[in-house]
Amino acid sequence: MKHDDCLFCKIIDGEIPSAKVYEDDHVYAFMDISQVTTGHTLVIPKVHTKDIYETPAEVASELFSRVPKIARAIKKVYKPAGINLLNNNEIMAGQSVFHLHIHIIPRYGDEDGFDSKWITRDNEFSTEELNEIADKIHGAIE
Ligand code: 5GP
Ligand code: ZN
């Protein structure tokens, strides 16, 4: 369902123009207006869902199932050395548009303007601590 005040719903409807990459019944993909790197693409579900927490499994499934072929197309055209996928949820995590989206970010080198190196870190947790954290999350899965 369309959400009245949503920028990405307006993009899906064509009320706001976008550089379309791909579209089908469930998914729309277009160029991010502020290309972090060349080919930076956003993939969104046509149904409005605010973020990952609110997203039904079927919507997530339809959305993510389109990502590989779009990523392959970017790889084919721009031949990036790598590709990062990113999904921000809530302001603290950098979400600025509240319609779920996956960023596909082609990577061209260390100086290409995007830093994903934060994701690896020296492991400071013991096996017991990791199991404890895992058990807490596991216990909350519905
Ligand atoms: P977020 O920060 O929520 O993860 O990502 C939102 C993205 O939407 C940003 O990277 C931003 O550049 C992009 N964006 C914001 N407004 C527009 C717009 O009007 N058109 C397009 N194509 N992208 C937009
Ligand atoms: Zn929306």
Coordinates of C-alpha atoms and ligand atoms in Angstrom, one line a residue:
M1 CA 0.0 0.0 0.0
K2 CA 1.2 3.5 -0.8
H3 CA 2.1 5.7 2.0
D4 CA 1.1 9.4 1.4
D5 CA 4.2 11.1 2.8
C6 CA 6.7 8.7 1.5
L7 CA 9.4 9.8 -1.0
F8 CA 10.0 6.3 -2.3
C9 CA 6.3 5.6 -2.7
K10 CA 6.2 8.7 -4.8
I11 CA 9.1 7.5 -6.8
I12 CA 7.4 4.1 -7.5
D13 CA 4.3 6.0 -8.6
G14 CA 6.3 8.2 -10.9
E15 CA 5.2 11.4 -9.0
I16 CA 8.9 12.0 -8.4
P17 CA 11.2 11.2 -11.2
S18 CA 14.0 8.6 -10.8
A19 CA 16.6 6.9 -12.9
K20 CA 15.0 3.4 -13.1
V21 CA 17.2 0.3 -13.3
Y22 CA 14.6 -2.4 -12.9
E23 CA 10.9 -2.9 -12.2
D24 CA 8.5 -5.7 -11.8
D25 CA 5.2 -6.3 -9.8
H26 CA 6.9 -6.3 -6.5
V27 CA 10.2 -4.5 -6.7
Y28 CA 11.6 -1.2 -8.1
A29 CA 15.3 -0.3 -8.4
F30 CA 16.8 3.1 -9.2
M31 CA 19.9 5.2 -9.0
D32 CA 20.6 6.7 -5.6
I33 CA 20.6 10.5 -6.2
S34 CA 23.8 10.9 -4.3
Q35 CA 26.0 8.1 -5.9
V36 CA 28.4 7.1 -3.1
T37 CA 30.2 5.3 -5.9
T38 CA 29.2 5.1 -9.6
G39 CA 26.3 2.6 -10.0
H40 CA 25.0 3.0 -6.4
T41 CA 21.5 1.6 -6.7
L42 CA 18.6 1.4 -4.3
V43 CA 16.3 -1.6 -4.4
I44 CA 12.9 -1.2 -2.8
P45 CA 9.6 -3.2 -2.3
K46 CA 6.6 -1.7 -4.0
V47 CA 4.6 -2.2 -0.9
H48 CA 5.3 0.4 1.7
T49 CA 7.2 -1.0 4.7
K50 CA 9.1 1.4 7.0
D51 CA 12.1 -0.7 8.0
I52 CA 13.3 -4.2 8.5
Y53 CA 11.4 -4.8 11.7
E54 CA 8.0 -4.1 10.0
T55 CA 8.7 -6.1 6.9
P56 CA 6.8 -9.4 6.4
A57 CA 8.9 -12.3 5.3
E58 CA 7.3 -12.5 1.8
V59 CA 8.1 -8.9 1.1
A60 CA 11.7 -9.4 2.3
S61 CA 11.9 -12.5 0.2
E62 CA 10.6 -10.8 -3.0
L63 CA 12.9 -7.8 -2.4
F64 CA 16.1 -9.7 -1.8
S65 CA 15.5 -12.2 -4.6
R66 CA 16.0 -9.4 -7.1
V67 CA 19.3 -8.2 -5.7
P68 CA 21.6 -10.8 -7.3
K69 CA 20.6 -10.0 -10.8
I70 CA 20.9 -6.3 -10.3
A71 CA 24.3 -6.8 -8.7
R72 CA 25.3 -9.0 -11.6
A73 CA 24.3 -6.3 -14.1
I74 CA 26.3 -3.6 -12.2
K75 CA 29.3 -6.0 -12.1
K76 CA 29.0 -6.6 -15.8
V77 CA 28.7 -2.9 -16.8
Y78 CA 31.1 -1.2 -14.3
K79 CA 33.4 -4.1 -13.4
P80 CA 33.7 -3.0 -9.8
A81 CA 36.3 -4.8 -7.7
G82 CA 33.5 -5.6 -5.2
I83 CA 30.0 -4.8 -4.1
N84 CA 28.6 -4.0 -0.7
L85 CA 25.0 -4.4 0.3
L86 CA 23.7 -2.1 3.0
N87 CA 20.3 -1.6 4.7
N88 CA 20.0 1.1 7.3
N89 CA 17.3 0.9 10.0
E90 CA 16.4 3.8 12.3
I91 CA 18.0 7.3 12.4
M92 CA 20.9 6.0 14.6
A93 CA 21.9 3.6 11.9
G94 CA 21.7 6.3 9.2
Q95 CA 18.2 5.7 7.8
S96 CA 16.9 8.9 6.3
V97 CA 14.1 7.6 4.1
F98 CA 11.6 5.5 5.9
H99 CA 10.7 3.0 3.2
L100 CA 12.8 -0.1 3.3
H101 CA 15.6 -0.1 0.9
I102 CA 18.8 -2.0 0.1
H103 CA 21.8 -0.1 -1.1
I104 CA 23.9 -1.8 -3.7
I105 CA 27.3 -0.1 -3.6
P106 CA 29.9 -1.0 -6.2
R107 CA 33.5 -0.8 -4.9
Y108 CA 36.4 0.4 -7.0
G109 CA 39.2 0.6 -4.4
D110 CA 40.2 1.8 -1.0
E111 CA 39.8 5.5 -2.0
D112 CA 36.4 5.1 -3.7
G113 CA 34.5 7.0 -0.9
F114 CA 32.9 4.1 0.9
D115 CA 34.4 2.5 4.0
S116 CA 33.1 -0.9 5.0
K117 CA 36.2 -1.9 7.0
W118 CA 34.4 -1.2 10.4
I119 CA 32.7 -4.5 10.0
T120 CA 35.7 -6.5 11.0
R121 CA 37.3 -6.1 14.4
D122 CA 39.6 -8.0 16.8
N123 CA 37.4 -10.5 18.6
E124 CA 36.9 -9.3 22.1
F125 CA 34.3 -11.9 23.1
S126 CA 34.8 -15.3 24.6
T127 CA 32.9 -18.4 23.3
E128 CA 30.7 -18.2 26.5
E129 CA 29.9 -14.6 25.9
L130 CA 29.0 -15.2 22.3
N131 CA 26.8 -18.2 23.3
E132 CA 25.1 -16.0 25.9
I133 CA 24.4 -13.3 23.4
A134 CA 23.2 -15.8 20.8
D135 CA 20.9 -17.5 23.4
K136 CA 19.3 -14.1 24.3
I137 CA 18.5 -13.3 20.7
H138 CA 17.5 -16.9 19.9
G139 CA 15.0 -16.7 22.8
A140 CA 13.4 -13.6 21.4
I141 CA 12.8 -14.9 17.9
E142 CA 9.0 -15.2 17.3
Ligands
5GP1 P1 19.2 5.9 3.9 O1 20.1 7.0 4.4 O2 17.8 6.0 4.4 O3 19.8 4.5 4.1 O4 19.2 6.0 2.3 C1 18.4 6.9 1.6 C2 19.0 7.2 0.3 O5 18.0 7.8 -0.5 C3 20.2 8.1 0.4 O6 21.4 7.5 0.0 C4 19.8 9.3 -0.5 O7 20.9 9.8 -1.3 C5 18.7 8.7 -1.4 N1 17.7 9.7 -1.8 C6 17.2 10.6 -1.0 N2 16.3 11.4 -1.8 C7 16.3 10.8 -3.0 C8 15.6 11.1 -4.2 O8 14.8 12.1 -4.3 N3 15.9 10.4 -5.3 C9 16.8 9.4 -5.3 N4 17.0 8.7 -6.4 N5 17.4 9.0 -4.1 C10 17.2 9.8 -3.0
ZN2 ZN 6.8 4.2 0.9

